[in-house]
CSV table of C-alpha atoms and ligand atoms in Angstrom, one decimal:
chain,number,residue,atom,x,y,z
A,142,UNK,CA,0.0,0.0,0.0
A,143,UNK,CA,0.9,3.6,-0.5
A,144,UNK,CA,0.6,6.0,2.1
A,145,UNK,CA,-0.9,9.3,1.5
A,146,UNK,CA,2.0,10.9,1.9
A,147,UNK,CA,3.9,9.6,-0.6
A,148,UNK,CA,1.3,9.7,-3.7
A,149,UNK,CA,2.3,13.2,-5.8
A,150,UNK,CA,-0.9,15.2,-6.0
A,151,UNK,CA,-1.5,17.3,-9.3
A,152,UNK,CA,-2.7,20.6,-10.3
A,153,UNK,CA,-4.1,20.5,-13.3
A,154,UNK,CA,-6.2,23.4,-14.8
A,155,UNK,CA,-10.2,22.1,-16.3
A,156,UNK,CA,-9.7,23.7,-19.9
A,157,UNK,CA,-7.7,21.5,-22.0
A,158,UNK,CA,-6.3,24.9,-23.7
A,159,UNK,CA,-4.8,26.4,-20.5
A,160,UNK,CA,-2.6,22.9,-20.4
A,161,UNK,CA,0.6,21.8,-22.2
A,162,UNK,CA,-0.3,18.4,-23.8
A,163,UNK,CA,2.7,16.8,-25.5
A,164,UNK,CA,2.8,13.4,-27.2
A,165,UNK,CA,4.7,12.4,-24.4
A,166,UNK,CA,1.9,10.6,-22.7
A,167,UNK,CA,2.8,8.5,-19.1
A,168,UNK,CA,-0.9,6.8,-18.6
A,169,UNK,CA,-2.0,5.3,-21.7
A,170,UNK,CA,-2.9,2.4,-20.3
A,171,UNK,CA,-5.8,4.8,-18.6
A,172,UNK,CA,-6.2,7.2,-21.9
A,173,UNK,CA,-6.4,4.5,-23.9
A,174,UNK,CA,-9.2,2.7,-22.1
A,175,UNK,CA,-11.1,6.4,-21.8
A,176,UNK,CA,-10.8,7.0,-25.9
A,177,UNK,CA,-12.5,3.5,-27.0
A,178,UNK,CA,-15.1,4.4,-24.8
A,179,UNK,CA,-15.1,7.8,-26.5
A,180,UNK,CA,-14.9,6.3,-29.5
A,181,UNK,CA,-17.3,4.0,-28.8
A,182,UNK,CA,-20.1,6.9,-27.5
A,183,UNK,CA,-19.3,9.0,-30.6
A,184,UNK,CA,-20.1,5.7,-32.7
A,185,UNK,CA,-23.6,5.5,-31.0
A,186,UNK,CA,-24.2,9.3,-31.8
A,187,UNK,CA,-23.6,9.5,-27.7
A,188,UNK,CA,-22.5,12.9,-28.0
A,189,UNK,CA,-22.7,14.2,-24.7
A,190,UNK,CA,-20.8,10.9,-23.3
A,191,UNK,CA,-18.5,11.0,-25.7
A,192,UNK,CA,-17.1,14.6,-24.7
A,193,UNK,CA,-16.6,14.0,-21.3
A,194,UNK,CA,-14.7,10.8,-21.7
A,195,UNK,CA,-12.6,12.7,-24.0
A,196,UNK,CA,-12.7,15.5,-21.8
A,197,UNK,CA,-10.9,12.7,-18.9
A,198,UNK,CA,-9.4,10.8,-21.1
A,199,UNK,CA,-7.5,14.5,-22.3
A,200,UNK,CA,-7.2,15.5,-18.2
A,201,UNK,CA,-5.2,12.1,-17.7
A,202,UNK,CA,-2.6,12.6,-20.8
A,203,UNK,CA,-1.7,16.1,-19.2
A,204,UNK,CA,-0.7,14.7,-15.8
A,205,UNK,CA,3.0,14.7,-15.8
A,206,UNK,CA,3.6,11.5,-14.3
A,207,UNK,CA,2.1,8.0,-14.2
A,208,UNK,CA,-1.1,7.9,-11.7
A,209,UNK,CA,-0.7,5.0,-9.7
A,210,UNK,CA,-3.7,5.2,-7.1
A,211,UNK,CA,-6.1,6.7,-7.2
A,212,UNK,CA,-6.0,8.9,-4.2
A,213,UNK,CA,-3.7,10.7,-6.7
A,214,UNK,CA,-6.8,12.4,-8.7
A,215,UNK,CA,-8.5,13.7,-5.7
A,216,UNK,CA,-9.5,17.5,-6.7
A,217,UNK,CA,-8.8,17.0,-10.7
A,218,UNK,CA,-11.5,18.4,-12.9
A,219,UNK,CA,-13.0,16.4,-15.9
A,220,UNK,CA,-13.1,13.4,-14.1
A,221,UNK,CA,-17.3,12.2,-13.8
A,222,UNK,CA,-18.2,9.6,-11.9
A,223,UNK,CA,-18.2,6.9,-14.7
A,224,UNK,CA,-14.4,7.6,-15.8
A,225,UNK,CA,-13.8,7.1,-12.2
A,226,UNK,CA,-14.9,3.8,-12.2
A,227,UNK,CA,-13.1,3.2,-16.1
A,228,UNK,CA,-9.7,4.5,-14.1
A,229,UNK,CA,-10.0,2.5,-10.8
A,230,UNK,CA,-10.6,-0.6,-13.1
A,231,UNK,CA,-8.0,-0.3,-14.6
A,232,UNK,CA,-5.6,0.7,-12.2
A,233,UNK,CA,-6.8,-2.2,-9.5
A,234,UNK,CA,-7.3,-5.3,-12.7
A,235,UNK,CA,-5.0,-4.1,-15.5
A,236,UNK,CA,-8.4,-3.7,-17.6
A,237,UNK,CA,-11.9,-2.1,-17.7
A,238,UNK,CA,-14.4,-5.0,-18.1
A,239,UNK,CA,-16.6,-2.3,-20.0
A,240,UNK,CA,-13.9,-1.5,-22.2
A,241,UNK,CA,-13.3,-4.9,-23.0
A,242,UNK,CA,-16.8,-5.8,-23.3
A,243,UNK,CA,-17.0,-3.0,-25.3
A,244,UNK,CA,-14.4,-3.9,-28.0
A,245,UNK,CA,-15.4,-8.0,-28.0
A,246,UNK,CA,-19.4,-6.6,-29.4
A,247,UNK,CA,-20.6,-7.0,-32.9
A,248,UNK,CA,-21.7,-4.0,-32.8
A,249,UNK,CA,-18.7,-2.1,-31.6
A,250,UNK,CA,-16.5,-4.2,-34.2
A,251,UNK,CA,-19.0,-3.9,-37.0
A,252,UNK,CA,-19.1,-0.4,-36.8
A,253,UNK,CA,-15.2,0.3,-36.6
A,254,UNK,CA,-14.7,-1.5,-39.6
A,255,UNK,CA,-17.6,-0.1,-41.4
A,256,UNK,CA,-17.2,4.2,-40.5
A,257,UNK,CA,-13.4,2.5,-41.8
A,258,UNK,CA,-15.2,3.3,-44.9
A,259,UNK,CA,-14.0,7.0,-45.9
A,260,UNK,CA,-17.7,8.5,-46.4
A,261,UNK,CA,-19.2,6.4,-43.7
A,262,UNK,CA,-20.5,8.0,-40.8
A,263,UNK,CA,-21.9,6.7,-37.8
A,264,UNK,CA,-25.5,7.3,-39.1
A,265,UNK,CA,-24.6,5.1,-42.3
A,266,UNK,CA,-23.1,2.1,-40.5
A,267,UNK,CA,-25.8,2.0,-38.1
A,268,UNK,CA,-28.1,1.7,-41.1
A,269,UNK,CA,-26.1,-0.8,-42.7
A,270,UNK,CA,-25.8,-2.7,-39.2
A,271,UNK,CA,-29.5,-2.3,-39.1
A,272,UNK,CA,-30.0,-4.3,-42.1
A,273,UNK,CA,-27.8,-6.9,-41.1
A,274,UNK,CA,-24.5,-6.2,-42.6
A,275,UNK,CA,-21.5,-6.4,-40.3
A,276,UNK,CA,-18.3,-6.2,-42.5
A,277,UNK,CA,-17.0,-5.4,-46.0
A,278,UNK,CA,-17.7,-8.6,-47.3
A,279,UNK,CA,-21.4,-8.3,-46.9
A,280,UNK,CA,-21.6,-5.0,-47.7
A,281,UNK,CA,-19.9,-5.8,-51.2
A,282,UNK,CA,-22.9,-8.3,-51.8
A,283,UNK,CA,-25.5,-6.2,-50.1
A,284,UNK,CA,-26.3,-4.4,-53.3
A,285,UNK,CA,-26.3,-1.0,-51.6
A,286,UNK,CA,-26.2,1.9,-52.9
A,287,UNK,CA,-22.7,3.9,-52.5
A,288,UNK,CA,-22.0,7.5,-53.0
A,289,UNK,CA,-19.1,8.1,-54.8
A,290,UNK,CA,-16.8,8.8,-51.7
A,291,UNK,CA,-17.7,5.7,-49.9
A,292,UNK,CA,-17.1,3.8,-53.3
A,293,UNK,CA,-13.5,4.8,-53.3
A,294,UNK,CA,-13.3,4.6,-49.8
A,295,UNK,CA,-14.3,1.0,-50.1
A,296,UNK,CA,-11.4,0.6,-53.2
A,297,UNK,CA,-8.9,2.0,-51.0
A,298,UNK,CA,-9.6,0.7,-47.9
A,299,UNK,CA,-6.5,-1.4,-46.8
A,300,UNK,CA,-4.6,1.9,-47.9
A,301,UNK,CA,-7.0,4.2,-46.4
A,302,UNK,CA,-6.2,2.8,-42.7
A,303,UNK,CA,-2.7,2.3,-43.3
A,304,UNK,CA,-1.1,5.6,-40.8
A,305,UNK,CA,0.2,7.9,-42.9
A,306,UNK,CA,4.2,8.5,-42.4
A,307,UNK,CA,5.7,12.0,-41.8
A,308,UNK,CA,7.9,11.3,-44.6
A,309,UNK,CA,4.5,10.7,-46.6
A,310,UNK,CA,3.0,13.8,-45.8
A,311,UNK,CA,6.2,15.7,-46.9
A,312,UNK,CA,5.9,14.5,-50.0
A,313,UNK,CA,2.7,15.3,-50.5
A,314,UNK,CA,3.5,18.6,-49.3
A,315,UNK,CA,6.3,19.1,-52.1
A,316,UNK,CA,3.6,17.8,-54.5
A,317,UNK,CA,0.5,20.3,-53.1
A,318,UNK,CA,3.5,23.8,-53.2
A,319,UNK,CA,4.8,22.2,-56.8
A,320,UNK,CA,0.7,22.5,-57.6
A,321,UNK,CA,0.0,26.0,-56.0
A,322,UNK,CA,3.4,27.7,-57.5
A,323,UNK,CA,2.0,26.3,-60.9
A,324,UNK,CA,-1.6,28.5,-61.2
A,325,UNK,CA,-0.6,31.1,-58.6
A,326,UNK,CA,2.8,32.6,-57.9
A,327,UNK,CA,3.1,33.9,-54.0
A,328,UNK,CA,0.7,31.6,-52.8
A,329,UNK,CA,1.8,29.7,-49.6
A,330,UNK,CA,1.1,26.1,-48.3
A,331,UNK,CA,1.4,25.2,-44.3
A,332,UNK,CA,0.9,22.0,-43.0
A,333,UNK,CA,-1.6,21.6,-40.6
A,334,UNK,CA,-3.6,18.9,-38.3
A,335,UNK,CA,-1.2,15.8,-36.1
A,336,UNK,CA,1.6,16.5,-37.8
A,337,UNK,CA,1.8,20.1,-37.3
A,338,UNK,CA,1.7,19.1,-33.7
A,339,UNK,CA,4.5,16.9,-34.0
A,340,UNK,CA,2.6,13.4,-34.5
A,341,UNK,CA,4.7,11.3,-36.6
A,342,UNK,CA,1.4,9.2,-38.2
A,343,UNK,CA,-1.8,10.4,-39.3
A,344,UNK,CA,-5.0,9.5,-40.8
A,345,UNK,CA,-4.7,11.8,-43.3
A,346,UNK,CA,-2.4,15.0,-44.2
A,347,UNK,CA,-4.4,18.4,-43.9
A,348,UNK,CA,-2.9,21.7,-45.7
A,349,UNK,CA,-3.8,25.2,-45.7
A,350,UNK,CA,-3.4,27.8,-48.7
A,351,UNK,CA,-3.4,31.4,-49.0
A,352,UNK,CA,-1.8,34.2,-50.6
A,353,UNK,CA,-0.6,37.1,-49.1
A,354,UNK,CA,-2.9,39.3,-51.3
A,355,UNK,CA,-6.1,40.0,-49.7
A,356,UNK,CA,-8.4,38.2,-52.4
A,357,UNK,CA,-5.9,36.6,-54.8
A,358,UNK,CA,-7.0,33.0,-52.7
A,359,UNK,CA,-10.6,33.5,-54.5
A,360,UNK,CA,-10.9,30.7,-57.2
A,361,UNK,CA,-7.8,28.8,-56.4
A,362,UNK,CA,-8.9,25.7,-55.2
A,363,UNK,CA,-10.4,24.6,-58.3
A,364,UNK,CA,-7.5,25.4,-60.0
A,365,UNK,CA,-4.9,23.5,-57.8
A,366,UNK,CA,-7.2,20.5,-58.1
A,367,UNK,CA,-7.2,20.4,-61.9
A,368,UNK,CA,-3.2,21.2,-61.8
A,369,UNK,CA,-2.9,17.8,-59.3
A,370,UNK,CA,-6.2,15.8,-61.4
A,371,UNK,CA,-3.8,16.8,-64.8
A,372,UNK,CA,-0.6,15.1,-63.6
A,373,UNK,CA,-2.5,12.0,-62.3
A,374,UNK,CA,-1.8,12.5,-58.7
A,375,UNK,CA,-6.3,12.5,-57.9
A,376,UNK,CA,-7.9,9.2,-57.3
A,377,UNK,CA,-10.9,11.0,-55.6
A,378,UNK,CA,-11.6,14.8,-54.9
A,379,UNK,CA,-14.9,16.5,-53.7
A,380,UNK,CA,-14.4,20.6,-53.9
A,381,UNK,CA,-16.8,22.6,-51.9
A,382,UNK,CA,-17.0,26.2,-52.0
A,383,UNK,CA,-16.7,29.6,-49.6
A,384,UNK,CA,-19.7,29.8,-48.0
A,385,UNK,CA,-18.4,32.2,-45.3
A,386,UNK,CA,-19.7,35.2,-47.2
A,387,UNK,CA,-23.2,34.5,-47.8
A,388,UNK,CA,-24.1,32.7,-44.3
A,389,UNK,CA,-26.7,34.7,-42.7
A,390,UNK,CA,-25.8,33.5,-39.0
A,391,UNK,CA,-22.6,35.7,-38.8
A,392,UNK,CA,-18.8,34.8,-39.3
A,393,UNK,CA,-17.8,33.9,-36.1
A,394,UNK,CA,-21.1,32.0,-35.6
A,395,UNK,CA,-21.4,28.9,-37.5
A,396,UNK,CA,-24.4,26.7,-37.3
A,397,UNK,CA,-21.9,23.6,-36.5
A,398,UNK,CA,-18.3,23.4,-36.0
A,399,UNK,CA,-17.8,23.2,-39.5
A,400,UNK,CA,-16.2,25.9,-40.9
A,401,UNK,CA,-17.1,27.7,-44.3
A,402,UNK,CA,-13.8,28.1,-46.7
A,403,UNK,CA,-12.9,26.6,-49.4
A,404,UNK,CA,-11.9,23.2,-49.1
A,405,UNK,CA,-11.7,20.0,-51.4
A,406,UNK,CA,-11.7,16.2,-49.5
A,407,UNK,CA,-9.4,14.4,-51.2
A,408,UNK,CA,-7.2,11.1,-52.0
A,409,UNK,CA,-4.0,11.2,-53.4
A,410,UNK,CA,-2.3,8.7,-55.4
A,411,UNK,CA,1.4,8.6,-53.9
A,412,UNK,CA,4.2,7.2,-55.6
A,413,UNK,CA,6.0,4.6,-53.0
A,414,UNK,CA,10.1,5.1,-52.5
A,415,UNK,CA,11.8,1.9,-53.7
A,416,UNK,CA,12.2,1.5,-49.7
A,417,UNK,CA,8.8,1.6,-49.5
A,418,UNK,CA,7.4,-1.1,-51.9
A,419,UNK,CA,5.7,-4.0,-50.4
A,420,UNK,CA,5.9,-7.5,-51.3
A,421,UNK,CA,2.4,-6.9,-53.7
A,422,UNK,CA,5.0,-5.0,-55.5
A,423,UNK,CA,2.0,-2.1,-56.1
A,424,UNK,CA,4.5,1.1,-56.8
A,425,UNK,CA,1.8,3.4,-55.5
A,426,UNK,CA,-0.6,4.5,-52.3
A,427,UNK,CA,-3.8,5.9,-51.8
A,428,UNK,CA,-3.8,8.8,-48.7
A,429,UNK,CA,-6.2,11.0,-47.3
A,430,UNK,CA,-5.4,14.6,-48.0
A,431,UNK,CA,-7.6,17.5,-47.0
A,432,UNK,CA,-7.1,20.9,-48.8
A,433,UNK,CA,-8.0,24.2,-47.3
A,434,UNK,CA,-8.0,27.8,-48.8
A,435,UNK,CA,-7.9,30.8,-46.7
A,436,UNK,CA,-8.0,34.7,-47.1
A,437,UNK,CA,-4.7,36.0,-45.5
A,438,UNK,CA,-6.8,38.3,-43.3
A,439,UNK,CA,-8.2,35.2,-41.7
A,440,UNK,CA,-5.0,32.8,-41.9
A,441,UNK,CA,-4.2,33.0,-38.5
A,442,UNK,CA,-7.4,31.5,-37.6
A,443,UNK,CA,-7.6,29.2,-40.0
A,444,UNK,CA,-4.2,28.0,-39.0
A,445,UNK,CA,-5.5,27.3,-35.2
A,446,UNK,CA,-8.6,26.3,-35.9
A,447,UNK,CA,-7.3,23.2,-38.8
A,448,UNK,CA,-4.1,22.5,-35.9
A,449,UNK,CA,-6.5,20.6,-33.3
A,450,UNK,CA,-6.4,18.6,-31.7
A,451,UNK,CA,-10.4,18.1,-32.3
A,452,UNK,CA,-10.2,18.4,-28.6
A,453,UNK,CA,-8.2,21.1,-28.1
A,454,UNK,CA,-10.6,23.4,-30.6
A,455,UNK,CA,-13.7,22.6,-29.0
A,456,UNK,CA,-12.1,23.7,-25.3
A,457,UNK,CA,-10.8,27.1,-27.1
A,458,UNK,CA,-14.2,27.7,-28.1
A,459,UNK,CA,-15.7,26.8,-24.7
A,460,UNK,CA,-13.1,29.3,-22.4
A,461,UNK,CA,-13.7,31.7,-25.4
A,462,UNK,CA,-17.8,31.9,-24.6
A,463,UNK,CA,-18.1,30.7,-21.5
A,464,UNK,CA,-15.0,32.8,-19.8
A,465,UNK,CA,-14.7,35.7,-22.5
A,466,UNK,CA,-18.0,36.4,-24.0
A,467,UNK,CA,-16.2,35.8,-27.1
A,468,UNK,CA,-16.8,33.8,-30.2
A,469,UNK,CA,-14.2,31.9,-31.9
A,470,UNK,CA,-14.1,30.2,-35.2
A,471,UNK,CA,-11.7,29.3,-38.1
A,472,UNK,CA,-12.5,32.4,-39.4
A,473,UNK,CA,-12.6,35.3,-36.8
A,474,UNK,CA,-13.1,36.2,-33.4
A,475,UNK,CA,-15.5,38.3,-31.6
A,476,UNK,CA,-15.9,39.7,-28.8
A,477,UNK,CA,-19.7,40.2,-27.9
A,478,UNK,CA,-19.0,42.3,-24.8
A,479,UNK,CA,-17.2,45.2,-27.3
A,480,UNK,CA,-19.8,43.9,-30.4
A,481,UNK,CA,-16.8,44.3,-32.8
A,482,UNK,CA,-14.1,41.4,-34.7
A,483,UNK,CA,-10.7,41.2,-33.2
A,484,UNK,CA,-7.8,41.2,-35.9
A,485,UNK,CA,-5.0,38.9,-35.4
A,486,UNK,CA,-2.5,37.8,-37.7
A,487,UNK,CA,-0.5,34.9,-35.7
A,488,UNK,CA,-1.9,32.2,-33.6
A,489,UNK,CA,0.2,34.3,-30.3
A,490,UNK,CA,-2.3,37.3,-30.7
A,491,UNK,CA,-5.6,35.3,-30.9
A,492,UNK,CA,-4.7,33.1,-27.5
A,493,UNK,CA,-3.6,36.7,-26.0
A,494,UNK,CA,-6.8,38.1,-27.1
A,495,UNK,CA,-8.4,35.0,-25.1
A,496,UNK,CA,-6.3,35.7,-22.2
A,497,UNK,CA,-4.6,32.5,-22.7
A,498,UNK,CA,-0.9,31.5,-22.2
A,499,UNK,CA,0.3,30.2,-25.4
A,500,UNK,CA,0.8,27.0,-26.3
A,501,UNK,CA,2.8,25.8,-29.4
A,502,UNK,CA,1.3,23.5,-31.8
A,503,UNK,CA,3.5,20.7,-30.2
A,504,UNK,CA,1.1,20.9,-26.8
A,505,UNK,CA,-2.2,20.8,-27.9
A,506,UNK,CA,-2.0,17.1,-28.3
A,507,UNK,CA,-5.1,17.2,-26.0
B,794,CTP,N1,-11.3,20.1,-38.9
B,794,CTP,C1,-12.3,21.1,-39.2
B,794,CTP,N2,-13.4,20.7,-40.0
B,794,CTP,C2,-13.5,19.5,-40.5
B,794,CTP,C3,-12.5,18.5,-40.3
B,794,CTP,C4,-11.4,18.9,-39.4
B,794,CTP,O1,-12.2,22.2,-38.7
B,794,CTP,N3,-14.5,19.2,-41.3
B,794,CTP,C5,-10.2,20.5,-38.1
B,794,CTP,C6,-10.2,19.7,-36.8
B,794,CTP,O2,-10.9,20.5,-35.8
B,794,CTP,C7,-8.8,19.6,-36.4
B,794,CTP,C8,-8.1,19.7,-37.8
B,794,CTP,O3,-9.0,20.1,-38.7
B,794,CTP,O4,-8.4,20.7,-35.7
B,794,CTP,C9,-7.5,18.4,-38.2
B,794,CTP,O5,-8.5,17.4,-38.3
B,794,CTP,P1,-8.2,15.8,-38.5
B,794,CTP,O6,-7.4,15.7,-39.8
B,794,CTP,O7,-9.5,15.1,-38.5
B,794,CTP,O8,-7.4,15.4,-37.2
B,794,CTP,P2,-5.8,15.4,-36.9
B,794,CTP,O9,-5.7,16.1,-35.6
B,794,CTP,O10,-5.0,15.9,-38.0
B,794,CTP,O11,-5.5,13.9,-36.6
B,794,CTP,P3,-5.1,12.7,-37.7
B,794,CTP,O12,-3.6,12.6,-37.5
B,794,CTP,O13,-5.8,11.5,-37.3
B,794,CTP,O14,-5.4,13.2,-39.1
B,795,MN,MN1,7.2,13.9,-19.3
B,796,MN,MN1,-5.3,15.2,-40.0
B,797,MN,MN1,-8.2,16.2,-41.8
């Protein structure tokens, strides 16, 4: 046994963006256990559920040593009754029975493998579970109907959810400036999402693109993705336009989370490196790539809004209204208390503006 005195107490603040979260994680036998059921909520349209286990499971990754007891999480915030119980299970048996439960269920398996699917949601698979179909195989001979995403999805799916390397992502970052230098000179790429933060695998690779002249960014997107569909390097796209302008509900007021710029799903077709190619001797890979165009005058947004983590946006938004009276989005701040937009051109001024420390890209691995 422990005694009280020798367990290390923490002091951890309750918004995940007033914490440093590196990669460096020390209980991922507990986060790990918290995300499934996460996961596993957020699968079940479980909403609500699934943002306070992420919300624990976030708490827990910030603690800057491994909990052992759990008298040690006396006082922390984020931590509800039932991640309690997730926590002490694991910490007194190794495992969470409900997380193991969890993961042995059809319908837990059947819906991992089939939201696998790019252009399957939650809603789809439950659908497809629904009417009895459980895995790709039955799917295939289901004689559903597929959109066009969740047919190439289903083409590329062994690629699909194959992690995406660092090195990948570079290289598709050499191929996505070689395509924006080619229809607009000036224009600018950053790299954006996990590996911004320093994650060295991703689902997919997610890029921003302006130009530093106010309005030069307005068509560009559909002519980057006929450069890249040109030289071959497209198996599937899906460009959707600026809304931002012509939304009635205000910039900095989205009806969702979704933000309204320019932006084009996509799948590139990678060329492997000789070191690279697999015994099935295919010379090529399909990868996730998200494409994002942005007026410079809202870059800076843009830039912390598409870093994440997921988590780590949704908690900047939360101090923002809840503890500033402000509204934040990928676009713009306000600040309702003043009724006026607050300009920023780096990411530093916007978390000033929120009365925030900053914190670098490489700790918002919340
Ligand atoms: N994002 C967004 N709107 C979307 C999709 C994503 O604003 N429709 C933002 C997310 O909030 C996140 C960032 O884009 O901040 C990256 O999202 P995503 O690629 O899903 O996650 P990553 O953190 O990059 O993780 P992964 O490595 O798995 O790709
Ligand atoms: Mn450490
Ligand atoms: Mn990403
Ligand atoms: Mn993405």
């Amino acid at each position: 046994q422990i005694s009280e005195a020798e367990v290390a107490l923490f002091s951890v603040s309750s918004y995940a963006c007033q914490r440093r979260t590196t990669l460096d994680n020390h209980n991922s036998n507990l986060t790990d256990a918290l995300s499934l059921l996460a996961e596993n909520a957020e699968l079940n349209n479980e909403d609500g559920r699934g943002v306070a286990f992420r919300r624990a499971a976030a708490l827990m990754k910030a603690l800057p040593t491994q909990v052992i007891s759990m008298s040690q999480l006396r006082g922390l915030p984020c931590l509800g009754e039932h991640s309690l119980r997730v926590i002490k299970d694991v910490l007194e048996n190794g495992v969470s029975s409900e997380v193991e439960s969890t993961k042995q269920s059809k319908r837990y398996k059947a819906l991992k493998i089939l939201t696998g699917i790019f252009g399957v949601g939650a809603k789809t698979a439950d659908r497809w579970i629904r009417e009895g179909i459980y895995n790709l195989e039955q799917l295939r001979h289901s004689g559903q109907t597929l959109n066009r995403a969740q047919k190439s999805g289903l083409e590329h799916y062994d690629d699909l959810n194959e992690p995406v390397t660092k090195a990948e992502a570079d290289a598709i970052g050499e191929i996505v400036q070689k395509a924006v230098d080619s229809v607009l000179t000036g224009s600018q790429v950053a790299l954006t999402g996990g590996f911004r933060r320093g994650k060295l695998t991703g689902h997919d690779v997610d890029f921003l693109i302006t130009h530093p002249e106010e309005g030069k960014e307005v068509g560009l997107m559909p002519k980057v993705v006929a450069w890249l569909e040109s030289q071959g390097f497209l198996l599937y796209q899906k460009t959707t336009r600026n809304s931002y302008l012509e939304s009635k509900d205000g910039p900095a007021r989205p009806a969702s989370n979704m933000d309204r710029f320019e932006r084009c799903f996509s799948i590139f077709k990678l060329t492997k490196g000789k070191e690279q190619e697999t015994a099935s001797h295919k010379i090529w890979r399909a990868v996730r790539v998200d494409l994002v165009v942005s007026p410079i005058s809202q870059f800076a947004f843009a830039v912390l809004g598409w870093t994440g983590s997921k988590l780590f946006e949704r908690e900047l938004r939360r101090w923002a209204g809840h503890e500033k009276n402000m509204s934040l989005s990928s676009h713009a701040l306000f600040d309702n208390t003043q009724n006026k937009y607050l300009r920023a051109t780096s990411e530093e001024e916007i978390f000033a503006y929120l009365g925030l420390e900053y914190i670098p890209p490489s700790e918002r691995n919340a």
